[in-house]
Structures are given as C-alpha cells and as structure tokens.
Short mmCIF file of C-alpha atoms and ligand atoms in Angstrom, two decimals:
data_model
loop_
_atom_site.label_atom_id
_atom_site.label_comp_id
_atom_site.label_asym_id
_atom_site.label_seq_id
_atom_site.Cartn_x
_atom_site.Cartn_y
_atom_site.Cartn_z
CA UNK A 152 76.70 136.15 95.04
CA UNK A 153 78.42 133.70 92.68
CA UNK A 154 77.39 130.08 92.57
CA UNK A 155 78.55 128.28 95.72
CA UNK A 156 80.68 125.21 95.07
CA UNK A 157 81.77 122.27 97.22
CA UNK A 158 85.28 122.70 95.78
CA UNK A 159 86.63 125.52 93.63
CA UNK A 160 89.41 124.06 91.50
CA UNK A 161 88.92 126.79 88.90
CA UNK A 162 89.48 129.62 91.37
CA UNK A 163 92.57 127.91 92.76
CA UNK A 164 94.00 127.35 89.26
CA UNK A 165 93.59 131.01 88.24
CA UNK A 166 95.99 132.08 90.98
CA UNK A 167 98.81 129.83 89.74
CA UNK A 168 97.82 129.65 86.08
CA UNK A 169 101.00 131.12 84.66
CA UNK A 170 103.32 128.75 86.50
CA UNK A 171 101.17 125.70 85.84
CA UNK A 172 100.72 126.47 82.15
CA UNK A 173 104.44 127.04 81.75
CA UNK A 174 105.32 123.68 83.35
CA UNK A 175 102.70 121.81 81.31
CA UNK A 176 103.94 123.45 78.13
CA UNK A 177 107.48 122.29 78.92
CA UNK A 178 106.27 118.70 79.15
CA UNK A 179 104.48 119.01 75.83
CA UNK A 180 107.53 120.57 74.18
CA UNK A 181 109.80 117.74 75.34
CA UNK A 182 107.13 115.05 74.66
CA UNK A 183 108.43 113.10 77.66
CA UNK A 184 104.89 112.28 78.72
CA UNK A 185 105.80 109.22 80.78
CA UNK A 186 108.79 109.14 83.14
CA UNK A 187 109.80 112.67 82.24
CA UNK A 188 112.41 114.51 84.25
CA UNK A 189 109.69 116.41 86.06
CA UNK A 190 108.32 113.25 87.71
CA UNK A 191 111.66 112.69 89.41
CA UNK A 192 111.86 116.37 90.35
CA UNK A 193 108.43 116.31 91.95
CA UNK A 194 109.28 113.05 93.71
CA UNK A 195 112.42 114.62 95.18
CA UNK A 196 110.53 117.72 96.29
CA UNK A 197 107.96 115.51 97.95
CA UNK A 198 110.71 113.58 99.80
CA UNK A 199 111.86 116.88 101.26
CA UNK A 200 108.34 118.09 102.04
CA UNK A 201 107.37 114.91 103.88
CA UNK A 202 110.44 115.01 106.08
CA UNK A 203 113.96 113.74 106.52
CA UNK A 204 114.48 110.11 105.57
CA UNK A 205 111.27 109.70 103.60
CA UNK A 206 111.43 107.94 100.21
CA UNK A 207 108.59 108.67 97.82
CA UNK A 208 107.34 106.54 94.96
CA UNK A 209 104.76 108.25 92.77
CA UNK A 210 102.11 106.08 91.16
CA UNK A 211 98.86 106.12 89.20
CA UNK A 212 96.35 106.91 91.96
CA UNK A 213 95.69 106.55 95.67
CA UNK A 214 93.99 103.17 95.37
CA UNK A 215 97.03 101.76 93.54
CA UNK A 216 99.22 103.24 96.25
CA UNK A 217 97.39 101.19 98.89
CA UNK A 218 97.46 98.07 96.74
CA UNK A 219 101.18 98.39 96.03
CA UNK A 220 101.84 98.92 99.74
CA UNK A 221 100.07 95.67 100.60
CA UNK A 222 101.85 93.83 97.77
CA UNK A 223 105.23 95.09 98.94
CA UNK A 224 104.69 93.67 102.42
CA UNK A 225 104.25 90.18 101.02
CA UNK A 226 101.00 89.39 102.82
CA UNK A 227 99.43 85.99 102.06
CA UNK A 228 95.82 85.17 101.17
CA UNK A 229 93.79 84.84 104.35
CA UNK A 230 95.96 87.26 106.32
CA UNK A 231 93.86 89.81 108.16
CA UNK A 232 94.14 93.56 107.80
CA UNK A 233 92.39 95.87 110.26
CA UNK A 234 90.57 98.83 108.73
CA UNK A 235 88.08 101.39 110.11
CA UNK A 236 84.46 100.72 109.13
CA UNK A 237 83.83 104.37 108.29
CA UNK A 238 86.03 105.32 105.36
CA UNK A 239 86.18 105.58 101.59
CA UNK A 240 85.86 102.16 99.98
CA UNK A 241 89.42 102.12 98.57
CA UNK A 242 90.99 101.58 102.01
CA UNK A 243 89.28 98.20 102.30
CA UNK A 244 88.78 97.31 98.65
CA UNK A 245 92.46 96.68 97.99
CA UNK A 246 92.66 94.31 100.98
CA UNK A 247 89.91 92.13 99.51
CA UNK A 248 91.29 92.45 95.99
CA UNK A 249 94.53 90.79 97.08
CA UNK A 250 92.68 87.92 98.77
CA UNK A 251 93.37 89.27 102.23
CA UNK A 252 90.61 89.66 104.80
CA UNK A 253 89.42 93.13 105.82
CA UNK A 254 88.63 93.23 109.53
CA UNK A 255 86.31 96.15 110.17
CA UNK A 256 86.67 98.12 113.34
CA UNK A 257 84.44 100.84 114.75
CA UNK A 258 85.46 104.50 114.81
CA UNK A 259 85.64 107.21 117.43
CA UNK A 260 82.47 109.30 117.37
CA UNK A 261 84.35 112.59 117.70
CA UNK A 262 87.27 112.22 115.29
CA UNK A 263 85.66 109.72 112.85
CA UNK A 264 88.98 107.84 113.01
CA UNK A 265 89.69 104.26 114.08
CA UNK A 266 88.82 103.56 117.71
CA UNK A 267 91.90 102.42 119.61
CA UNK A 268 89.92 100.20 121.98
CA UNK A 269 88.07 98.48 119.17
CA UNK A 270 91.28 98.04 117.20
CA UNK A 271 92.78 96.14 120.11
CA UNK A 272 89.76 93.83 120.30
CA UNK A 273 90.07 93.01 116.60
CA UNK A 274 93.43 91.26 116.93
CA UNK A 275 93.61 87.60 115.94
CA UNK A 276 96.42 85.17 115.10
CA UNK A 277 95.97 86.07 111.45
CA UNK A 278 96.28 89.84 111.87
CA UNK A 279 99.21 91.15 109.87
CA UNK A 280 98.54 94.85 109.30
CA UNK A 281 96.47 97.88 110.24
CA UNK A 282 95.34 100.59 107.82
CA UNK A 283 94.52 103.72 109.84
CA UNK A 284 92.79 106.36 107.71
CA UNK A 285 93.34 110.05 108.49
CA UNK A 286 89.76 110.82 107.61
CA UNK A 287 88.64 114.28 106.47
CA UNK A 288 92.14 115.65 107.13
CA UNK A 289 92.71 114.75 110.76
CA UNK A 290 95.37 112.30 111.88
CA UNK A 291 94.30 109.04 113.44
CA UNK A 292 95.70 108.61 116.95
CA UNK A 293 99.00 107.17 115.75
CA UNK A 294 100.94 106.78 118.99
CA UNK A 295 98.78 103.99 120.46
CA UNK A 296 98.37 102.46 117.00
CA UNK A 297 102.13 102.27 116.48
CA UNK A 298 102.65 100.93 119.99
CA UNK A 299 100.05 98.22 119.50
CA UNK A 300 101.50 97.33 116.09
CA UNK A 301 104.98 97.02 117.55
CA UNK A 302 103.77 94.79 120.38
CA UNK A 303 102.07 92.44 117.95
CA UNK A 304 104.46 92.65 115.04
CA UNK A 305 101.98 94.27 112.66
CA UNK A 306 102.60 96.53 109.69
CA UNK A 307 100.95 99.95 109.64
CA UNK A 308 99.86 101.43 106.32
CA UNK A 309 98.58 104.98 106.70
CA UNK A 310 95.86 106.00 104.27
CA UNK A 311 96.85 109.64 103.98
CA UNK A 312 94.72 110.43 100.92
CA UNK A 313 92.79 113.12 102.82
CA UNK A 314 95.44 114.54 105.12
CA UNK A 315 98.65 115.37 103.27
CA UNK A 316 100.32 118.27 105.07
CA UNK A 317 98.89 117.42 108.51
CA UNK A 318 101.08 116.83 111.57
CA UNK A 319 100.71 114.48 114.49
CA UNK A 320 102.34 115.24 117.84
CA UNK A 321 103.61 112.39 120.03
CA UNK A 322 103.43 112.57 123.83
CA UNK A 323 107.14 113.43 123.97
CA UNK A 324 106.55 116.47 121.77
CA UNK A 325 107.90 114.95 118.55
CA UNK A 326 105.95 116.05 115.49
CA UNK A 327 105.66 113.98 112.33
CA UNK A 328 103.74 114.38 109.12
CA UNK A 329 100.83 112.05 108.52
CA UNK A 330 101.86 109.40 106.02
CA UNK A 331 105.40 109.10 107.40
CA UNK A 332 104.81 107.40 110.75
CA UNK A 333 103.78 103.90 109.77
CA UNK A 334 105.61 101.23 107.79
CA UNK A 335 104.21 102.78 104.62
CA UNK A 336 102.05 105.84 103.88
CA UNK A 337 99.80 106.29 100.86
CA UNK A 338 98.22 109.32 99.29
CA UNK A 339 96.07 110.38 96.35
CA UNK A 340 96.36 113.35 94.01
CA UNK A 341 92.78 113.11 92.77
CA UNK A 342 91.85 116.67 91.67
CA UNK A 343 89.73 117.54 94.71
CA UNK A 344 92.22 116.20 97.28
CA UNK A 345 94.21 118.76 99.29
CA UNK A 346 97.11 118.33 96.85
CA UNK A 347 95.34 117.49 93.61
CA UNK A 348 96.45 117.24 90.00
CA UNK A 349 94.48 117.52 86.74
CA UNK A 350 93.73 113.82 86.49
CA UNK A 351 94.71 110.78 88.54
CA UNK A 352 97.83 110.43 90.63
CA UNK A 353 99.13 108.98 93.88
CA UNK A 354 102.21 108.40 95.99
CA UNK A 355 103.67 105.96 98.49
CA UNK A 356 105.96 107.01 101.35
CA UNK A 357 108.39 104.82 103.20
CA UNK A 358 111.38 105.35 105.49
CA UNK A 359 112.94 101.92 104.98
CA UNK A 360 115.19 102.21 101.94
CA UNK A 361 115.01 98.51 101.04
CA UNK A 362 111.25 98.48 101.25
CA UNK A 363 111.06 101.70 99.25
CA UNK A 364 113.08 100.01 96.52
CA UNK A 365 110.68 97.10 96.49
CA UNK A 366 107.71 99.48 96.30
CA UNK A 367 109.32 101.24 93.36
CA UNK A 368 109.87 97.95 91.64
CA UNK A 369 106.32 96.71 92.17
CA UNK A 370 104.83 99.92 90.78
CA UNK A 371 106.99 99.36 87.70
CA UNK A 372 106.13 95.78 86.58
CA UNK A 373 108.34 94.26 89.23
CA UNK A 374 111.50 95.31 87.43
CA UNK A 375 114.56 97.21 88.51
CA UNK A 376 116.42 96.65 85.27
CA UNK A 377 114.24 97.11 82.21
CA UNK A 378 112.75 93.82 80.93
CA UNK A 379 114.15 91.91 83.90
CA UNK A 380 111.18 91.15 86.15
CA UNK A 381 112.04 90.05 89.66
CA UNK A 382 108.59 89.99 91.23
CA UNK A 383 105.00 90.26 90.04
CA UNK A 384 104.15 93.93 90.02
CA UNK A 385 101.76 96.22 88.25
CA UNK A 386 101.83 99.25 85.99
CA UNK A 387 101.13 102.34 88.03
CA UNK A 388 102.69 105.63 86.98
CA UNK A 389 102.27 109.30 87.62
CA UNK A 390 102.42 110.94 84.20
CA UNK A 391 104.59 113.96 83.47
CA UNK A 392 101.75 116.45 82.99
CA UNK A 393 100.35 115.56 86.42
CA UNK A 394 103.81 115.85 87.95
CA UNK A 395 104.13 119.32 86.38
CA UNK A 396 100.90 120.47 88.02
CA UNK A 397 101.81 118.89 91.34
CA UNK A 398 105.29 120.36 91.40
CA UNK A 399 103.78 123.84 91.25
CA UNK A 400 100.99 123.08 93.72
CA UNK A 401 103.29 121.45 96.27
CA UNK A 402 104.92 124.86 96.71
CA UNK A 403 101.55 126.16 97.84
CA UNK A 404 100.40 123.20 99.92
CA UNK A 405 101.09 124.71 103.34
CA UNK A 406 99.25 127.85 102.29
CA UNK A 407 96.33 125.67 101.12
CA UNK A 408 96.28 123.79 104.42
CA UNK A 409 96.14 127.09 106.28
CA UNK A 410 93.35 128.45 104.09
CA UNK A 411 91.28 125.34 104.80
CA UNK A 412 92.00 125.50 108.50
CA UNK A 413 91.11 129.20 108.69
CA UNK A 414 87.84 128.58 106.86
CA UNK A 415 87.04 125.74 109.25
CA UNK A 416 87.68 127.94 112.29
CA UNK A 417 85.38 130.55 110.83
CA UNK A 418 82.59 128.04 110.30
CA UNK A 419 83.02 126.53 113.75
CA UNK A 420 82.98 129.92 115.44
CA UNK A 421 79.93 131.01 113.43
CA UNK A 422 77.98 127.82 114.04
CA UNK A 423 78.71 127.64 117.76
CA UNK A 424 75.67 126.63 119.77
CA UNK A 425 73.48 125.91 116.76
CA UNK A 426 70.83 123.40 117.74
CA UNK A 427 70.98 119.90 116.19
CA UNK A 428 74.44 120.57 114.70
CA UNK A 429 77.77 119.20 115.89
CA UNK A 430 80.78 120.95 114.36
CA UNK A 431 84.03 119.03 113.70
CA UNK A 432 86.24 118.07 116.61
CA UNK A 433 89.95 118.85 116.48
CA UNK A 434 92.16 116.42 118.35
CA UNK A 435 94.85 118.16 120.41
CA UNK A 436 97.62 115.96 119.10
CA UNK A 437 96.92 116.57 115.44
CA UNK A 438 96.64 119.50 113.09
CA UNK A 439 93.49 119.18 111.02
CA UNK A 440 93.84 120.05 107.33
CA UNK A 441 90.11 119.84 106.62
CA UNK A 442 89.87 117.84 103.44
CA UNK A 443 86.22 118.00 104.40
CA UNK A 444 84.31 120.13 106.89
CA UNK A 445 81.88 117.55 108.17
CA UNK A 446 78.95 118.31 110.44
CA UNK A 447 76.95 115.79 112.39
CA UNK A 448 73.25 116.47 112.26
CA UNK A 449 71.31 115.17 115.24
CA UNK A 450 67.86 113.66 115.66
CA UNK A 451 67.72 112.03 112.24
CA UNK A 452 67.48 115.41 110.53
CA UNK A 453 70.50 115.17 108.23
CA UNK A 454 68.61 114.67 104.98
CA UNK A 455 66.22 117.44 105.93
CA UNK A 456 69.13 119.88 106.36
CA UNK A 457 70.67 118.77 103.08
CA UNK A 458 67.42 119.47 101.23
CA UNK A 459 66.99 122.81 102.95
CA UNK A 460 70.53 123.91 102.03
CA UNK A 461 69.88 122.96 98.42
CA UNK A 462 66.90 125.36 98.36
CA UNK A 463 69.34 128.06 99.51
CA UNK A 464 71.77 127.26 96.70
CA UNK A 465 74.24 125.66 99.10
CA UNK A 466 75.69 122.32 97.99
CA UNK A 467 76.48 119.64 100.55
CA UNK A 468 77.67 116.04 100.33
CA UNK A 469 77.32 112.87 102.36
CA UNK A 470 80.76 111.32 102.86
CA UNK A 471 79.85 108.45 103.29
CA UNK A 472 76.24 107.27 103.16
CA UNK A 473 77.04 103.67 104.16
CA UNK A 474 79.52 102.15 106.58
CA UNK A 475 81.71 99.40 105.13
CA UNK A 476 79.74 96.60 106.78
CA UNK A 477 76.65 97.86 104.96
CA UNK A 478 78.28 97.70 101.52
CA UNK A 479 77.06 94.80 99.45
CA UNK A 480 80.51 94.12 97.99
CA UNK A 481 81.91 93.24 101.40
CA UNK A 482 79.19 90.81 102.46
CA UNK A 483 80.68 87.47 103.39
CA UNK A 484 84.33 88.36 102.85
CA UNK A 485 85.04 90.43 105.94
CA UNK A 486 85.15 90.01 109.66
CA UNK A 487 83.52 92.66 111.89
CA UNK A 488 84.78 93.48 115.30
CA UNK A 489 81.63 94.10 117.35
CA UNK A 490 78.51 95.91 116.21
CA UNK A 491 80.19 98.86 114.42
CA UNK A 492 77.36 101.03 115.70
CA UNK A 493 79.29 104.33 115.63
CA UNK A 494 80.32 103.83 111.99
CA UNK A 495 76.70 103.15 111.12
CA UNK A 496 75.54 106.19 113.06
CA UNK A 497 78.12 108.41 111.33
CA UNK A 498 76.85 107.29 107.94
CA UNK A 499 73.35 108.38 109.02
CA UNK A 500 74.29 111.77 110.45
CA UNK A 501 77.26 113.28 108.57
CA UNK A 502 76.97 116.18 106.18
CA UNK A 503 79.95 117.93 104.57
CA UNK A 504 79.54 121.57 103.55
CA UNK A 505 81.65 123.57 101.05
CA UNK A 506 85.35 123.45 101.94
CA UNK A 507 88.18 124.61 99.71
CA UNK A 508 91.00 127.12 99.50
CA UNK A 509 88.98 129.91 97.87
CA UNK A 510 86.11 130.38 100.34
CA UNK A 511 85.28 134.02 101.05
CA UNK A 512 83.90 135.39 104.31
CA UNK A 513 80.82 136.51 102.40
CA UNK A 514 80.10 132.95 101.23
CA UNK A 515 80.78 131.46 104.64
CA UNK A 516 78.60 134.09 106.36
CA UNK A 517 75.77 133.20 104.02
CA UNK A 518 76.19 129.47 104.72
CA UNK A 519 76.40 130.02 108.49
CA UNK A 520 73.36 132.31 108.55
CA UNK A 521 71.38 129.88 106.42
CA UNK A 522 72.13 126.98 108.76
CA UNK A 523 71.19 129.11 111.76
CA UNK A 524 67.91 130.11 110.11
CA UNK A 525 66.95 126.50 109.50
CA UNK A 526 63.57 125.82 111.09
CA UNK A 527 63.74 123.70 114.21
C1 PLP B 86 90.56 109.40 97.56
C2 PLP B 86 90.84 108.33 98.54
C3 PLP B 86 91.48 107.14 98.18
C4 PLP B 86 91.75 106.73 96.76
O1 PLP B 86 92.40 107.60 95.96
P1 PLP B 86 92.22 107.56 94.36
O2 PLP B 86 93.32 108.42 93.87
O3 PLP B 86 90.87 108.08 94.05
O4 PLP B 86 92.39 106.13 93.93
C5 PLP B 86 91.80 106.24 99.18
N1 PLP B 86 91.47 106.47 100.46
C6 PLP B 86 90.84 107.58 100.85
C7 PLP B 86 90.53 107.80 102.28
C8 PLP B 86 90.50 108.54 99.90
O5 PLP B 86 89.84 109.65 100.29
#
C-alpha cells in the first residue's frame, strides 16, 4: 500500500491538473497577479454557490476574514465577543487583537460546537457579538444562536473555515448554507481546507449590501475610490493565481463534500462498537462535510492510540491539544463562562484520522482493522 496521508492534495490536484494549469497559465500570461479579472469571476461564482442574496468579499486568509468582519461591525475596545473554548486559535485571536474581550464558552460534548445553554449564561451588558465555529465541518446549532442574538441585539459572525458547503436545516424546513446565516460569515482557503488554494486565501460573506460594501472597503485600505481613504482598513487580498485555482475547485466542491461524507460513513460503519472509541456524531439538522474525522478516545488512552497508529504507518493529528482557556496567550485577557470542562476534556481525548477526498476503501479498511486490533 502507498504511504497513508492525513490529506492528499497531490492526488486531488492530479484529477483537475489540466484545468488548473490552464487557468494559472492564463494569469501568468496576462501578468494581472493582483486584482485580476479572475478574482472577480471567482467572487461572483462564490456568490452564486453560497446562495441567493449573498455578497462575497475575498481576502488574504481566514484569520483576516474574521478580523475584517469584527472591524466592519464597529465594535469598541472592551466590548465582549462570545466564542467557543474548543476551536482553532484564530477565532479568538482576532477578538483580542482588536482590543475586544473574548468570552469563552463551553462546547457540546457530542458536536464539539458551542453549547447553547452555556452561551446564554455568558451574556453580559458588554456582549456585542457571538462567533459560532462550525468545527470539523458540522454546523453549530444556528437556530437558537440566531434567536438569542436577535433577542439581545448581538451580531453573529460564523467561522465557516472548516465547513464550506455544509447546510443547516431550520425547524420550519428551511435550509441554508453555513456561513450565510449570521450577520457575517468567514472562511479560509488554506490548502488543506475543504476548498483550498495553493497558498493563503479567505472570504467574507454577508447578505446586507451596505455592510458588504463596508467589508469590501476595509479589506482594501478603507477606500472605495483609489487613494481616498474613508475608514481605517487593512490590506487583505486574494491573489489572482489563488483565485484561478479556487475557480476550478469550486466547481468540484459538492463532489468533494460528498467524497468526505462517504468516507466518514465508511469509517463510522467499520468502527461501530469498537471499545474505547467514540466515532463522530452527526447532528440531524446539519449536513457534516467532515473537514476532520475526529474520534474521541476514552479512558485517557488517546496518546497511546496515536503512538500505536504511528507504528502501523497511520498518521493522526490532535486538533486541538489545548482548550482556549489553557493557552498562555489568553491568560488575563479573557472571561470564562463556567469551568469549560468539556472543552478541556475534548482537548485530552480527540484524535483525527486521515480524511480527504482521495481515500480508498483499501486504505480505510486497513485503518479500521488496525484500530480494531489495538490491544485493550
Ligand atoms: C483555518 C481556520 C481559520 C483561519 O484560517 P487561515 O486561512 O489559516 O487564516 C480560522 N478558524 C478556523 C476554525 C480554522 O480552521
């Protein structure tokens, strides 16, 4: 068997090589490396993909997307922003960077996403926004989040870096794409993300046309007319070569989501009933696009399983080894809501195994059998 990889960007590229190479070559031939025509084309295609009424602004990366979103909402230093305690650092980092206060909230032990009950407890007079994260590719429970936000006049910024292409279903049957339900949605095109480019990239989604205009302006030095700067912004651009890659890959995104979901089903079926292992939970009201396939390993045996898999030539990763409240950078600048015990426990027990669009049954069978053979 070939070497097993966590992600197989090479294998994915080979299948679309001709198209991608052709689009990249076009960019090189025109030398419009920044703000080329293709950036606008990709942006328009993404508007359509995300759903009617969505305005997209592409930008430099997913972290910038979150920062620009917070800047566009005009929050003031000291304002509080609610964020789940179990997430990638970027979701909370940008809050602190802008002098706002991250308020860390515990997560649901099944979905790894923000706990609705804990979110409600975190409210204070200073709360201005919530950043739900659709972690590992599954939507946070948006209906109660949006309801709560409306009741308390809060903005909702969805961190959709891991879930582009996923749907959430409301209790009345309405379906919406993750990243398009809140005030603003943010995503990342980091190479290993579900829609990844060949470098850095990101995007911001918004349904409010005025706000979308402001977002656009902030990502572009606060100017609408060149050299006329209305507000303080930043320089965050998606370059033309990345847009070329993304334009091709966007055409395949639904297929990629399906490949990931099929692989996940196969793992879950194969690992059913395996002692000490909890396979991922799929919420009924959300499609799961499996940015990661994340197991929970019981009885403090996570690191033991990781080492064992390595001896079998199977890579695995710990996303994430520390909860936010355990990160040194956040000491003294955050507020915690409660003990955040579930977030801490997740950081101790999670283990992600290979998940990508090119997994074969043979590879997955080998991984499943190896996990089942693990000595207990
Ligand atoms: C990847 C990621 C980001 C940041 O994206 P970059 O493009 O790497 O800046 C933010 N939030 C989450 C949840 C992510 O997974």
